[in-house]
Amino acid sequence: MGNGAEDAGPPVGSSPPPPLEWKFSQVFGERATGEELQEVDIISAIEFDKSGDHLATGDRGGRVVLFERTDVKNLGSRKDLEAQDYPISRHPEFRYKTEFQSHEPEFDYLKSLEIEEKINKIKWCQAANHVLFLLSTNDKTIKYWKVQEKKVKKISEMNVDASQAVQNDNIASSSMISPRGYLPNGGCPERPQGHLNNDLSMPPGGFPSLRLPVVRNQETSLIARCRRTYAHAHDYHINSISNNSDGETFISADDLRINLWNLEISNQSFNIVDVKPANMEDLTEVITSAEFHPTHCNMLAYSSSKGSIRLVDLRQSALCDNHSKMFEEHEAPGSRSFFTEIIASISDVKFAKDGRHILSRDYMTLKLWDINMESGPVATFQVHEYLRPKLCDLYENDSIFDKFDCCLSGDGLHVATGSYSNLFRVFGCIPGSNEATTLEASKNPMRRQVQTPSRPAKSLGSFTRVVRRGAESPGVEANGNSYDFTTKLLHLAWHPTENSIACAAMNSLYMYSA
């Protein structure tokens, strides 16, 4: 595999830190050998919340599964633990918290179109009073969820045991069907007023064991409730949603439009970007991803299928069709081919935590951009350069249209993205760093080590033929490892404060730490 950063510049100050040493941490939903994979269980979205204490996944069956961190719960803050010389866990540990059905399959009768329940994106909103809020979306509908703990109350210390209660219940029911007439205020026409009811015989001194029932909190259960549904605003499939730093608004993007919503208003949105031409035959590019700036509530970035990223300032105008900045890399003369535009399409964009850099993923590379430099990326990372000779086969089996996520570490020093054969790659993006690690989504992540770029380039021509659509056999990589286009690692997320990565391999969620 080609690796490393190009155009990263010379080292600044001291030499770059040593590469991160990744270790397997946890796995959820691991498949047993020979177990059949259900398509509805395949994970389609992963997202950490801002604190890193919660993790959410969405799947093709429309379910959202929540995990919570356990290694810091009820132990106080990190600073307090350090003061007490408490041994801090080297990596975050999570446990299953709850799950709920977010979306159901629907049918659009006007367009004769099936709307699948698959979760495309999940975004966490600001939590309040130990209540979690999150947005989830499928192709057409966005939902705003509230997840909170409800205490189940139970009445205890009753005066009668269960058998007596059943007998009393029978007596009560038999009296209900009695033909005897009753007056409106509870009187009985057969008895004179003031006559005591003989059915209630009171022993002398009353009941010595009479107690008042006590209500106790037996257990807590998590309840997920849909607070808002934002529907009927997109003619095309929603590819991304993003929260604003103001905590009140969010955007949703499809192929041609970006809409701005208020979290509290579900029946209207504002169209802020519209790239739809008057004549659809003139359409040359579509929107592929969009994200708000992490701190500036007036700025957002969106990427296109032509490989460009546009920065938009909401203060300039209500309709932001004219961008304030555009980032794109100009292709070298004579390098254009049939696949150039297809592999240039950006599948994901992410802002760094500081808001200064943008990370983008196209089919072959990761690119890191400085928002103050429009001329080109500050670094380019080759993800799976060994596939370049196979683009024709990748086109025939549709793999060339796969959309891979990308992510940055909280400190901005590393970036990561997925590849085929359940591999993912981690790169160091400090100037002068050559860190480029390849890991496999399995309990032994370092099992699949691939070649370094120092090896001779002759290996690029020694591939066996990639299997075409419908076949099961994987191809073979230059150094003897097989690569399989059916097992692709599309979705991954980096913990916001620690070197920990969660990634999805089909229906399994793997977690690694360094």
Short mmCIF file of C-alpha atoms in Angstrom, two decimals:
data_model
loop_
_atom_site.label_atom_id
_atom_site.label_comp_id
_atom_site.label_asym_id
_atom_site.label_seq_id
_atom_site.Cartn_x
_atom_site.Cartn_y
_atom_site.Cartn_z
CA MET A 1 0.00 0.00 0.00
CA GLY A 2 1.18 3.50 -0.71
CA ASN A 3 1.20 5.56 2.44
CA GLY A 4 2.45 8.67 4.11
CA ALA A 5 1.71 12.35 3.65
CA GLU A 6 2.69 14.27 0.56
CA ASP A 7 3.44 18.00 0.66
CA ALA A 8 3.41 17.92 4.44
CA GLY A 9 6.47 20.15 4.59
CA PRO A 10 9.60 19.90 6.69
CA PRO A 11 9.52 19.07 10.39
CA VAL A 12 8.78 22.03 12.61
CA GLY A 13 10.65 22.23 15.91
CA SER A 14 11.26 18.78 17.34
CA SER A 15 10.95 15.49 15.48
CA PRO A 16 7.44 14.01 15.17
CA PRO A 17 6.27 11.71 17.98
CA PRO A 18 6.55 7.93 17.55
CA PRO A 19 3.63 6.17 15.79
CA LEU A 20 0.65 5.19 17.91
CA GLU A 21 0.60 1.56 19.01
CA TRP A 22 -2.94 0.30 18.47
CA LYS A 23 -4.47 -2.52 20.49
CA PHE A 24 -7.81 -4.27 20.38
CA SER A 25 -10.15 -3.00 23.08
CA GLN A 26 -13.72 -4.32 22.66
CA VAL A 27 -16.13 -5.86 20.19
CA PHE A 28 -19.93 -5.81 20.16
CA GLY A 29 -22.03 -8.10 17.97
CA GLU A 30 -19.21 -10.36 16.88
CA ARG A 31 -20.39 -13.06 14.51
CA ALA A 32 -19.72 -16.69 15.33
CA THR A 33 -18.03 -18.79 12.67
CA GLY A 34 -20.59 -19.88 10.12
CA GLU A 35 -23.30 -17.59 11.50
CA GLU A 36 -25.42 -16.12 8.74
CA LEU A 37 -25.32 -12.34 8.38
CA GLN A 38 -28.65 -10.56 8.30
CA GLU A 39 -28.54 -7.48 6.09
CA VAL A 40 -30.70 -5.46 8.51
CA ASP A 41 -27.95 -5.86 11.15
CA ILE A 42 -25.22 -4.21 9.06
CA ILE A 43 -24.05 -0.99 10.74
CA SER A 44 -24.55 2.11 8.57
CA ALA A 45 -23.63 5.00 10.93
CA ILE A 46 -21.36 5.60 13.97
CA GLU A 47 -21.09 8.72 16.14
CA PHE A 48 -19.51 9.66 19.49
CA ASP A 49 -21.13 12.44 21.50
CA LYS A 50 -19.12 15.57 22.33
CA SER A 51 -18.01 14.27 25.74
CA GLY A 52 -17.04 10.84 24.44
CA ASP A 53 -19.11 9.17 27.16
CA HIS A 54 -21.74 7.89 24.72
CA LEU A 55 -21.56 6.17 21.35
CA ALA A 56 -24.42 5.60 18.93
CA THR A 57 -24.69 3.27 15.95
CA GLY A 58 -27.41 3.00 13.34
CA ASP A 59 -28.06 0.02 11.10
CA ARG A 60 -29.82 -0.90 7.88
CA GLY A 61 -32.82 -2.14 9.85
CA GLY A 62 -33.57 1.39 11.09
CA ARG A 63 -32.41 0.73 14.66
CA VAL A 64 -30.26 3.02 16.79
CA VAL A 65 -28.11 1.34 19.47
CA LEU A 66 -26.57 3.39 22.28
CA PHE A 67 -23.46 2.51 24.30
CA GLU A 68 -22.21 4.27 27.43
CA ARG A 69 -18.74 4.57 28.88
CA THR A 70 -18.15 2.62 32.08
CA ASP A 71 -14.52 3.21 33.05
CA VAL A 72 -15.07 6.77 34.32
CA LYS A 73 -18.65 6.54 35.59
CA ASN A 74 -19.16 7.33 39.28
CA LEU A 75 -15.44 7.90 39.77
CA GLY A 76 -15.33 11.70 39.59
CA SER A 77 -13.34 13.83 37.19
CA ARG A 78 -9.98 12.86 35.74
CA LYS A 79 -8.30 15.66 37.72
CA ASP A 80 -9.76 14.33 41.00
CA LEU A 81 -8.65 10.80 40.15
CA GLU A 82 -5.11 11.98 39.43
CA ALA A 83 -5.04 13.86 42.73
CA GLN A 84 -6.03 10.64 44.51
CA ASP A 85 -3.39 8.71 42.54
CA TYR A 86 -6.20 6.56 41.15
CA PRO A 87 -5.09 4.25 38.31
CA ILE A 88 -6.80 5.61 35.19
CA SER A 89 -7.84 3.08 32.58
CA ARG A 90 -5.62 3.26 29.50
CA HIS A 91 -8.57 3.18 27.14
CA PRO A 92 -12.30 3.92 27.21
CA GLU A 93 -14.56 0.98 27.93
CA PHE A 94 -18.17 0.92 26.83
CA ARG A 95 -21.22 -1.19 27.53
CA TYR A 96 -24.57 -1.61 25.81
CA LYS A 97 -27.07 0.97 27.09
CA THR A 98 -30.27 0.67 25.05
CA GLU A 99 -31.65 0.48 21.53
CA PHE A 100 -34.79 1.69 19.77
CA GLN A 101 -36.44 1.51 16.37
CA SER A 102 -35.81 4.89 14.78
CA HIS A 103 -37.20 4.42 11.27
CA GLU A 104 -39.58 2.00 9.56
CA PRO A 105 -39.75 1.15 5.84
CA GLU A 106 -42.16 3.42 3.97
CA PHE A 107 -43.61 3.75 0.50
CA ASP A 108 -43.99 7.00 -1.44
CA TYR A 109 -47.20 6.47 -3.39
CA LEU A 110 -46.79 9.64 -5.47
CA LYS A 111 -43.39 8.56 -6.79
CA SER A 112 -43.95 4.79 -6.50
CA LEU A 113 -40.76 4.67 -4.49
CA GLU A 114 -39.79 2.49 -1.54
CA ILE A 115 -38.08 4.41 1.27
CA GLU A 116 -35.82 2.03 3.16
CA GLU A 117 -35.36 2.28 6.89
CA LYS A 118 -31.54 2.35 6.79
CA ILE A 119 -30.00 4.98 9.09
CA ASN A 120 -27.75 7.24 6.99
CA LYS A 121 -26.42 9.53 9.74
CA ILE A 122 -26.65 10.07 13.50
CA LYS A 123 -25.74 13.33 15.27
CA TRP A 124 -25.73 13.95 19.02
CA CYS A 125 -27.35 17.12 20.34
CA GLN A 126 -26.66 18.95 23.61
CA ALA A 127 -27.55 16.79 26.62
CA ALA A 128 -29.46 18.30 29.55
CA ASN A 129 -30.20 16.98 33.07
CA HIS A 130 -28.86 13.50 32.24
CA VAL A 131 -31.25 13.33 29.28
CA LEU A 132 -29.74 12.44 25.89
CA PHE A 133 -30.85 14.01 22.61
CA LEU A 134 -29.90 12.89 19.12
CA LEU A 135 -30.87 13.27 15.47
CA SER A 136 -31.14 10.32 13.12
CA THR A 137 -32.05 10.25 9.45
CA ASN A 138 -32.84 7.81 6.67
CA ASP A 139 -33.13 8.83 3.00
CA LYS A 140 -36.10 11.15 3.53
CA THR A 141 -37.04 11.76 7.17
CA ILE A 142 -35.05 13.19 10.10
CA LYS A 143 -36.10 12.44 13.68
CA TYR A 144 -35.18 14.14 16.96
CA TRP A 145 -34.95 11.63 19.83
CA LYS A 146 -35.02 12.09 23.58
CA VAL A 147 -33.59 9.23 25.66
CA GLN A 148 -34.04 9.32 29.43
CA GLU A 149 -34.22 7.06 32.44
CA LYS A 150 -37.67 6.38 33.87
CA LYS A 151 -38.03 4.96 37.38
CA VAL A 152 -40.48 2.07 37.59
CA LYS A 153 -42.52 2.44 40.80
CA LYS A 154 -44.06 -0.49 42.62
CA ILE A 155 -46.45 -0.61 45.56
CA SER A 156 -45.18 -2.80 48.40
CA GLU A 157 -46.25 -3.75 51.97
CA MET A 158 -49.83 -4.51 50.99
CA ASN A 159 -52.25 -5.67 53.70
CA VAL A 160 -53.37 -8.79 51.89
CA ASP A 161 -51.52 -11.58 50.20
CA ALA A 162 -52.09 -12.50 46.59
CA SER A 163 -54.62 -15.32 47.28
CA GLN A 164 -56.83 -13.05 49.43
CA ALA A 165 -56.61 -10.36 46.78
CA VAL A 166 -57.96 -12.80 44.18
CA GLN A 167 -60.86 -13.79 46.50
CA ASN A 168 -61.68 -10.15 47.21
CA ASP A 169 -61.59 -9.43 43.53
CA ASN A 170 -64.12 -12.24 42.91
CA ILE A 171 -66.40 -10.87 45.62
CA ALA A 172 -66.17 -7.40 44.14
CA SER A 173 -66.93 -8.64 40.63
CA SER A 174 -69.92 -10.68 41.82
CA SER A 175 -71.35 -7.65 43.59
CA MET A 176 -70.96 -5.66 40.38
CA ILE A 177 -73.34 -7.96 38.50
CA SER A 178 -75.87 -8.09 41.33
CA PRO A 179 -79.35 -7.14 40.07
CA ARG A 180 -79.96 -5.10 43.22
CA GLY A 181 -80.59 -1.44 42.41
CA TYR A 182 -78.53 1.41 43.85
CA LEU A 183 -79.24 5.09 44.25
CA PRO A 184 -76.96 7.75 42.72
CA ASN A 185 -75.22 8.60 46.03
CA GLY A 186 -74.55 5.03 47.02
CA GLY A 187 -77.72 4.38 48.99
CA CYS A 188 -79.69 1.15 48.73
CA PRO A 189 -83.45 1.26 48.23
CA GLU A 190 -83.98 -2.00 50.24
CA ARG A 191 -82.40 -0.64 53.43
CA PRO A 192 -83.41 2.30 55.53
CA GLN A 193 -80.99 5.23 55.73
CA GLY A 194 -78.47 4.87 58.57
CA HIS A 195 -78.53 1.07 58.42
CA LEU A 196 -74.98 -0.35 58.71
CA ASN A 197 -73.75 -2.65 55.99
CA ASN A 198 -73.31 -6.17 57.45
CA ASP A 199 -70.85 -7.07 54.69
CA LEU A 200 -68.15 -5.04 56.46
CA SER A 201 -67.77 -6.64 59.89
CA MET A 202 -65.27 -4.73 62.02
CA PRO A 203 -63.62 -6.70 64.86
CA PRO A 204 -63.38 -5.02 68.28
CA GLY A 205 -60.28 -2.82 68.41
CA GLY A 206 -60.00 -2.68 64.62
CA PHE A 207 -57.39 -4.40 62.45
CA PRO A 208 -54.07 -4.61 64.35
CA SER A 209 -52.03 -5.32 61.20
CA LEU A 210 -53.46 -2.60 58.98
CA ARG A 211 -50.62 -0.77 57.16
CA LEU A 212 -50.53 1.94 54.54
CA PRO A 213 -49.10 0.73 51.18
CA VAL A 214 -45.64 2.09 50.35
CA VAL A 215 -44.51 3.14 46.87
CA ARG A 216 -40.93 2.11 46.13
CA ASN A 217 -38.63 2.70 43.10
CA GLN A 218 -37.84 -0.85 42.07
CA GLU A 219 -35.75 -0.26 38.91
CA THR A 220 -34.99 2.19 36.12
CA SER A 221 -35.65 1.70 32.44
CA LEU A 222 -34.52 3.78 29.46
CA ILE A 223 -37.26 5.28 27.36
CA ALA A 224 -36.64 6.69 23.85
CA ARG A 225 -39.25 9.13 22.62
CA CYS A 226 -39.41 10.87 19.26
CA ARG A 227 -39.88 14.58 20.00
CA ARG A 228 -39.90 15.92 16.43
CA THR A 229 -40.11 14.54 12.90
CA TYR A 230 -38.70 16.66 10.08
CA ALA A 231 -40.19 15.32 6.85
CA HIS A 232 -41.14 16.25 3.26
CA ALA A 233 -38.27 18.69 2.74
CA HIS A 234 -36.02 16.68 0.41
CA ASP A 235 -36.76 15.42 -3.11
CA TYR A 236 -33.49 13.49 -3.17
CA HIS A 237 -31.81 11.20 -0.68
CA ILE A 238 -30.42 12.86 2.46
CA ASN A 239 -26.66 12.23 2.64
CA SER A 240 -25.76 14.23 5.74
CA ILE A 241 -27.02 16.14 8.76
CA SER A 242 -24.97 18.43 11.00
CA ASN A 243 -25.65 20.31 14.25
CA ASN A 244 -24.84 23.96 14.59
CA SER A 245 -22.68 25.21 17.44
CA ASP A 246 -25.54 27.51 18.52
CA GLY A 247 -27.38 24.43 19.83
CA GLU A 248 -30.62 25.51 18.17
CA THR A 249 -30.31 24.72 14.46
CA PHE A 250 -29.03 22.00 12.14
CA ILE A 251 -28.66 21.39 8.42
CA SER A 252 -29.70 18.49 6.22
CA ALA A 253 -28.23 17.95 2.76
CA ASP A 254 -29.31 15.93 -0.26
CA ASP A 255 -27.84 15.75 -3.78
CA LEU A 256 -28.99 19.23 -4.80
CA ARG A 257 -30.08 21.19 -1.74
CA ILE A 258 -29.07 22.04 1.83
CA ASN A 259 -31.83 22.99 4.27
CA LEU A 260 -31.53 24.83 7.60
CA TRP A 261 -33.84 23.71 10.43
CA ASN A 262 -34.65 24.86 13.94
CA LEU A 263 -34.73 21.92 16.35
CA GLU A 264 -38.04 23.11 17.81
CA ILE A 265 -39.82 23.69 14.46
CA SER A 266 -40.51 20.63 12.37
CA ASN A 267 -42.99 21.96 9.79
CA GLN A 268 -40.69 24.40 8.00
CA SER A 269 -37.05 24.73 6.94
CA PHE A 270 -35.04 27.29 5.00
CA ASN A 271 -33.30 26.32 1.78
CA ILE A 272 -29.80 27.84 2.02
CA VAL A 273 -27.98 26.08 -0.85
CA ASP A 274 -29.60 25.02 -4.14
CA VAL A 275 -27.42 23.73 -6.97
CA LYS A 276 -30.30 22.43 -9.09
CA PRO A 277 -30.04 23.90 -12.62
CA ALA A 278 -33.09 25.17 -14.53
CA ASN A 279 -32.56 22.30 -16.96
CA MET A 280 -31.54 19.01 -15.33
CA GLU A 281 -29.56 18.11 -18.45
CA ASP A 282 -27.11 20.85 -17.44
CA LEU A 283 -26.39 19.16 -14.09
CA THR A 284 -22.65 18.50 -13.76
CA GLU A 285 -22.12 17.96 -10.03
CA VAL A 286 -24.06 17.08 -6.88
CA ILE A 287 -23.62 17.72 -3.16
CA THR A 288 -22.08 14.72 -1.40
CA SER A 289 -21.59 15.86 2.22
CA ALA A 290 -22.08 18.94 4.41
CA GLU A 291 -20.96 19.98 7.88
CA PHE A 292 -21.20 23.03 10.14
CA HIS A 293 -18.06 24.70 11.49
CA PRO A 294 -17.44 23.47 15.09
CA THR A 295 -17.39 26.96 16.65
CA HIS A 296 -18.58 29.55 14.09
CA CYS A 297 -22.35 29.18 13.80
CA ASN A 298 -22.43 31.15 10.51
CA MET A 299 -20.03 28.90 8.58
CA LEU A 300 -20.51 25.53 6.91
CA ALA A 301 -18.68 23.48 4.31
CA TYR A 302 -20.06 21.16 1.67
CA SER A 303 -18.35 18.87 -0.80
CA SER A 304 -19.22 17.92 -4.36
CA SER A 305 -18.92 14.98 -6.73
CA LYS A 306 -16.25 16.91 -8.66
CA GLY A 307 -13.85 16.89 -5.73
CA SER A 308 -14.30 20.48 -4.56
CA ILE A 309 -15.17 21.80 -1.11
CA ARG A 310 -17.09 25.07 -0.74
CA LEU A 311 -17.10 27.18 2.40
CA VAL A 312 -20.32 29.14 2.94
CA ASP A 313 -20.96 32.15 5.20
CA LEU A 314 -24.61 32.46 6.24
CA ARG A 315 -24.11 36.19 6.96
CA GLN A 316 -23.58 36.99 3.28
CA SER A 317 -27.06 36.19 2.01
CA ALA A 318 -30.14 34.10 2.75
CA LEU A 319 -29.47 31.83 -0.24
CA CYS A 320 -25.81 30.80 -0.16
CA ASP A 321 -25.37 29.67 -3.74
CA ASN A 322 -22.24 31.83 -3.96
CA HIS A 323 -19.51 30.38 -1.77
CA SER A 324 -17.01 32.48 0.15
CA LYS A 325 -14.14 30.02 -0.46
CA MET A 326 -13.60 26.99 -2.66
CA PHE A 327 -10.96 24.31 -2.15
CA GLU A 328 -9.96 22.01 -4.98
CA GLU A 329 -6.85 20.34 -6.29
CA HIS A 330 -6.14 20.85 -9.97
CA GLU A 331 -5.23 17.67 -11.81
CA ALA A 332 -1.87 17.28 -13.47
CA PRO A 333 -1.89 17.81 -17.28
CA GLY A 334 -2.25 14.57 -19.20
CA SER A 335 -3.36 12.55 -16.17
CA ARG A 336 -7.09 12.58 -16.99
CA SER A 337 -8.83 9.27 -17.65
CA PHE A 338 -12.36 7.86 -17.73
CA PHE A 339 -12.22 7.31 -13.95
CA THR A 340 -10.72 10.68 -12.97
CA GLU A 341 -14.02 12.35 -12.10
CA ILE A 342 -15.50 9.26 -10.44
CA ILE A 343 -12.62 8.78 -8.01
CA ALA A 344 -12.40 12.55 -7.36
CA SER A 345 -15.91 12.56 -5.85
CA ILE A 346 -15.68 13.38 -2.13
CA SER A 347 -17.65 10.99 0.08
CA ASP A 348 -17.13 12.72 3.46
CA VAL A 349 -15.88 15.99 4.94
CA LYS A 350 -15.05 16.70 8.56
CA PHE A 351 -13.85 19.85 10.33
CA ALA A 352 -10.98 19.49 12.77
CA LYS A 353 -11.88 20.39 16.36
CA ASP A 354 -10.05 23.73 16.06
CA GLY A 355 -12.03 24.65 12.94
CA ARG A 356 -8.85 25.54 11.07
CA HIS A 357 -8.58 22.37 8.97
CA ILE A 358 -10.97 20.28 6.89
CA LEU A 359 -10.46 16.58 6.18
CA SER A 360 -11.96 15.10 3.00
CA ARG A 361 -12.11 11.56 1.66
CA ASP A 362 -12.32 10.71 -2.02
CA TYR A 363 -12.10 7.17 -3.40
CA MET A 364 -8.31 6.86 -3.36
CA THR A 365 -7.06 9.47 -0.89
CA LEU A 366 -7.52 11.48 2.28
CA LYS A 367 -6.80 15.19 1.93
CA LEU A 368 -6.19 17.72 4.71
CA TRP A 369 -7.07 21.32 3.87
CA ASP A 370 -6.24 24.60 5.61
CA ILE A 371 -9.24 26.95 5.38
CA ASN A 372 -6.80 29.83 4.78
CA MET A 373 -5.27 28.13 1.73
CA GLU A 374 -7.52 27.47 -1.26
CA SER A 375 -4.79 26.52 -3.74
CA GLY A 376 -4.49 22.89 -2.63
CA PRO A 377 -4.40 20.48 0.33
CA VAL A 378 -1.65 20.80 2.93
CA ALA A 379 -1.34 16.99 2.99
CA THR A 380 -2.51 14.07 0.86
CA PHE A 381 -2.62 10.50 2.20
CA GLN A 382 -2.79 7.53 -0.17
CA VAL A 383 -5.33 5.06 1.25
CA HIS A 384 -5.21 2.10 -1.15
CA GLU A 385 -3.02 3.14 -4.07
CA TYR A 386 -2.49 -0.54 -4.95
CA LEU A 387 -6.06 -0.58 -6.34
CA ARG A 388 -5.34 2.00 -9.05
CA PRO A 389 -4.55 -0.61 -11.76
CA LYS A 390 -7.88 -2.28 -10.93
CA LEU A 391 -10.20 0.72 -11.42
CA CYS A 392 -11.83 -0.91 -14.45
CA ASP A 393 -12.83 -3.98 -12.43
CA LEU A 394 -13.89 -1.80 -9.49
CA TYR A 395 -16.16 0.10 -11.87
CA GLU A 396 -17.72 -3.09 -13.21
CA ASN A 397 -18.58 -4.43 -9.75
CA ASP A 398 -19.75 -0.96 -8.56
CA SER A 399 -17.16 -0.84 -5.77
CA ILE A 400 -15.79 2.41 -7.21
CA PHE A 401 -18.97 4.12 -5.95
CA ASP A 402 -18.46 3.05 -2.31
CA LYS A 403 -18.58 5.96 0.12
CA PHE A 404 -16.00 5.82 2.94
CA ASP A 405 -16.13 7.96 6.10
CA CYS A 406 -13.12 9.80 7.50
CA CYS A 407 -12.32 11.12 10.98
CA LEU A 408 -9.75 13.19 12.88
CA SER A 409 -8.37 12.74 16.37
CA GLY A 410 -9.42 15.27 18.99
CA ASP A 411 -5.93 16.82 19.06
CA GLY A 412 -5.85 17.04 15.26
CA LEU A 413 -2.58 15.08 15.00
CA HIS A 414 -3.99 11.96 13.31
CA VAL A 415 -6.57 11.07 10.68
CA ALA A 416 -8.22 7.75 9.82
CA THR A 417 -10.39 6.14 7.17
CA GLY A 418 -11.50 2.69 6.01
CA SER A 419 -10.67 0.44 3.08
CA TYR A 420 -11.48 -3.05 1.80
CA SER A 421 -10.94 -6.44 3.48
CA ASN A 422 -12.12 -4.81 6.75
CA LEU A 423 -8.92 -2.74 6.87
CA PHE A 424 -8.62 0.82 8.10
CA ARG A 425 -5.69 3.22 7.96
CA VAL A 426 -4.37 5.76 10.47
CA PHE A 427 -2.02 8.55 9.36
CA GLY A 428 -0.01 11.09 11.33
CA CYS A 429 -0.55 14.59 9.96
CA ILE A 430 2.19 16.48 11.81
CA PRO A 431 4.63 18.02 9.30
CA GLY A 432 7.48 15.56 8.83
CA SER A 433 5.53 12.54 10.06
CA ASN A 434 5.61 9.35 7.97
CA GLU A 435 3.19 7.49 10.24
CA ALA A 436 0.83 5.31 8.21
CA THR A 437 -0.61 2.31 10.04
CA THR A 438 -2.85 -0.35 8.52
CA LEU A 439 -5.12 -2.25 10.90
CA GLU A 440 -7.73 -4.94 10.45
CA ALA A 441 -11.13 -4.87 12.15
CA SER A 442 -10.60 -8.05 14.14
CA LYS A 443 -9.35 -9.05 17.59
CA ASN A 444 -5.82 -9.02 16.18
CA PRO A 445 -5.66 -5.63 14.40
CA MET A 446 -1.95 -5.87 13.50
CA ARG A 447 -2.36 -9.21 11.72
CA ARG A 448 -2.49 -7.67 8.24
CA GLN A 449 0.64 -5.60 7.85
CA VAL A 450 1.15 -4.35 4.31
CA GLN A 451 4.18 -3.21 2.41
CA THR A 452 5.90 0.13 2.91
CA PRO A 453 6.42 2.44 -0.09
CA SER A 454 10.15 1.73 0.03
CA ARG A 455 9.56 -1.63 -1.70
CA PRO A 456 9.94 -1.73 -5.49
CA ALA A 457 6.95 -0.58 -7.52
CA LYS A 458 6.94 -3.74 -9.66
CA SER A 459 4.48 -5.26 -7.17
CA LEU A 460 1.70 -3.04 -8.53
CA GLY A 461 1.49 -5.07 -11.71
CA SER A 462 1.39 -8.47 -10.05
CA PHE A 463 -2.30 -8.53 -9.01
CA THR A 464 -4.56 -11.39 -9.89
CA ARG A 465 -7.80 -10.49 -11.58
CA VAL A 466 -10.46 -8.96 -9.33
CA VAL A 467 -13.57 -11.09 -9.18
CA ARG A 468 -16.54 -9.61 -10.98
CA ARG A 469 -19.98 -8.98 -9.54
CA GLY A 470 -21.69 -11.98 -7.96
CA ALA A 471 -18.51 -13.99 -7.37
CA GLU A 472 -17.25 -14.87 -3.91
CA SER A 473 -13.51 -15.37 -4.32
CA PRO A 474 -11.35 -12.44 -3.22
CA GLY A 475 -8.39 -11.10 -5.20
CA VAL A 476 -4.82 -11.32 -3.96
CA GLU A 477 -2.74 -8.35 -2.99
CA ALA A 478 0.86 -7.89 -4.10
CA ASN A 479 2.41 -9.16 -0.88
CA GLY A 480 0.22 -12.26 -0.70
CA ASN A 481 -2.67 -10.89 1.38
CA SER A 482 -6.13 -11.31 -0.07
CA TYR A 483 -8.42 -8.37 -0.55
CA ASP A 484 -12.14 -8.74 -0.59
CA PHE A 485 -14.45 -6.03 -1.95
CA THR A 486 -17.46 -7.49 -0.15
CA THR A 487 -15.96 -6.72 3.28
CA LYS A 488 -15.48 -2.98 3.31
CA LEU A 489 -15.00 -0.78 6.33
CA LEU A 490 -17.08 2.27 5.43
CA HIS A 491 -17.91 3.74 8.85
CA LEU A 492 -15.63 4.74 11.73
CA ALA A 493 -15.37 7.44 14.39
CA TRP A 494 -12.56 8.80 16.58
CA HIS A 495 -13.15 9.44 20.29
CA PRO A 496 -13.24 13.24 20.85
CA THR A 497 -10.63 13.33 23.66
CA GLU A 498 -8.65 10.08 23.53
CA ASN A 499 -6.87 7.92 20.97
CA SER A 500 -9.68 5.45 20.54
CA ILE A 501 -11.42 4.43 17.31
CA ALA A 502 -14.78 2.73 16.85
CA CYS A 503 -15.32 1.09 13.47
CA ALA A 504 -18.01 -1.03 11.85
CA ALA A 505 -17.21 -4.31 10.12
CA MET A 506 -20.59 -5.45 8.75
CA ASN A 507 -22.73 -6.04 11.88
CA SER A 508 -19.84 -5.91 14.39
CA LEU A 509 -18.61 -2.85 16.24
CA TYR A 510 -14.86 -3.00 16.98
CA MET A 511 -13.04 -0.60 19.29
CA TYR A 512 -9.29 0.04 19.35
CA SER A 513 -7.12 2.23 21.54
CA ALA A 514 -3.57 3.52 21.48
#
